[in-house]
Structure formats: C-alpha cells, structure tokens
Amino acid sequence: FPAPDLCLIDSPPQLMRHILAAADVADLVLIPVDNSTFGLEGLEETLDLLAEIRPPVPTRVLVTRVRPRERLNEKILEF
C-alpha cells in the first residue's frame, strides 16, 4: 500500500497520555477549541502539555463557535 498523504489522529481532550502519544508522531498538532471558558482552560492545559515535547511540534489552534463582540474571543486569540 502507498503511504497516506495525510493521517488524522483524534484524541479526547481529557486523556493527556493519548495527546502526548499522538503528538509524538505528528508533523503538526491542530487543536480545535470552542469559544467558552472551558475551551480556554482546556487549551491552556493542552498547550502546557505540548510544550514538554522535545523537539517541539508545530501547533495550530482552530477556534470554533466564535460569537462576534465577545470578550472571550480576545483571550483565545491571544494564544
């Protein structure tokens, strides 16, 4: 079989061991986060965890459920 061009690994946000295992073999980590206080807290925890990986893995954040004119938008976009 030919090697795939793209492989997505989806892991639950609470299972940090799974996140580390997936990130360890990844070329890029994409973190979907909804525009909520819980989403922001989960994003902080996940980014802190990913900061421990050596060498660092490129990481991008995909913000979902953005509501115009909400203060939380600014906090999430600071990441």
CSV table of C-alpha atoms in Angstrom, one decimal:
chain,number,residue,atom,x,y,z
A,1,PHE,CA,0.0,0.0,0.0
A,2,PRO,CA,1.3,3.5,-0.7
A,3,ALA,CA,1.9,5.8,2.3
A,4,PRO,CA,-1.0,8.2,3.0
A,5,ASP,CA,-0.6,11.9,2.4
A,6,LEU,CA,-2.5,12.8,5.5
A,7,CYS,CA,-3.4,10.9,8.7
A,8,LEU,CA,-5.6,12.5,11.3
A,9,ILE,CA,-5.4,11.3,14.9
A,10,ASP,CA,-8.3,12.4,17.1
A,11,SER,CA,-7.9,12.2,20.8
A,12,PRO,CA,-10.2,13.2,23.7
A,13,PRO,CA,-9.1,16.4,25.4
A,14,GLN,CA,-9.0,14.9,28.9
A,15,LEU,CA,-6.7,12.0,28.1
A,16,MET,CA,-3.3,13.6,28.2
A,17,ARG,CA,-1.5,10.4,27.7
A,18,HIS,CA,-3.2,9.9,24.4
A,19,ILE,CA,-2.5,13.5,23.4
A,20,LEU,CA,1.2,13.0,24.1
A,21,ALA,CA,1.3,9.8,22.1
A,22,ALA,CA,-0.4,11.3,19.1
A,23,ALA,CA,1.7,14.5,19.2
A,24,ASP,CA,4.9,12.4,19.4
A,25,VAL,CA,4.3,11.0,15.9
A,26,ALA,CA,2.7,14.1,14.5
A,27,ASP,CA,4.1,16.6,12.0
A,28,LEU,CA,1.5,19.2,13.1
A,29,VAL,CA,-0.9,19.4,16.0
A,30,LEU,CA,-4.3,21.0,15.3
A,31,ILE,CA,-6.3,21.9,18.5
A,32,PRO,CA,-10.0,22.7,17.9
A,33,VAL,CA,-11.3,24.8,20.8
A,34,ASP,CA,-14.8,26.3,21.2
A,35,ASN,CA,-15.3,29.8,22.3
A,36,SER,CA,-16.0,29.1,26.0
A,37,THR,CA,-14.3,29.3,29.4
A,38,PHE,CA,-14.0,25.5,29.5
A,39,GLY,CA,-12.5,25.6,26.0
A,40,LEU,CA,-10.0,28.2,27.0
A,41,GLU,CA,-9.0,26.2,30.1
A,42,GLY,CA,-8.6,23.0,28.1
A,43,LEU,CA,-6.5,24.9,25.5
A,44,GLU,CA,-4.1,26.1,28.2
A,45,GLU,CA,-3.7,22.6,29.7
A,46,THR,CA,-3.1,21.1,26.2
A,47,LEU,CA,-0.6,23.8,25.2
A,48,ASP,CA,1.3,23.4,28.5
A,49,LEU,CA,1.4,19.6,27.9
A,50,LEU,CA,2.6,20.1,24.3
A,51,ALA,CA,5.4,22.5,25.5
A,52,GLU,CA,7.0,19.5,27.2
A,53,ILE,CA,7.6,17.6,23.9
A,54,ARG,CA,11.1,17.7,22.5
A,55,PRO,CA,11.6,18.5,19.8
A,56,PRO,CA,8.6,20.9,19.7
A,57,VAL,CA,5.8,20.0,17.4
A,58,PRO,CA,4.3,22.8,15.3
A,59,THR,CA,0.8,23.6,16.8
A,60,ARG,CA,-2.2,25.5,15.4
A,61,VAL,CA,-5.4,26.4,17.1
A,62,LEU,CA,-8.8,26.2,15.3
A,63,VAL,CA,-11.3,28.4,17.2
A,64,THR,CA,-14.9,27.2,16.7
A,65,ARG,CA,-18.3,28.8,17.6
A,66,VAL,CA,-16.9,32.3,17.5
A,67,ARG,CA,-19.5,34.8,18.5
A,68,PRO,CA,-18.9,38.4,17.4
A,69,ARG,CA,-18.2,41.0,20.1
A,70,GLU,CA,-17.4,38.6,22.9
A,71,ARG,CA,-14.5,39.3,25.2
A,72,LEU,CA,-13.5,35.7,25.3
A,73,ASN,CA,-12.6,35.9,21.6
A,74,GLU,CA,-9.8,38.2,22.5
A,75,LYS,CA,-8.4,35.8,25.2
A,76,ILE,CA,-8.5,32.8,22.9
A,77,LEU,CA,-6.9,34.7,20.0
A,78,GLU,CA,-4.0,35.7,22.3
A,79,PHE,CA,-2.8,32.1,22.0
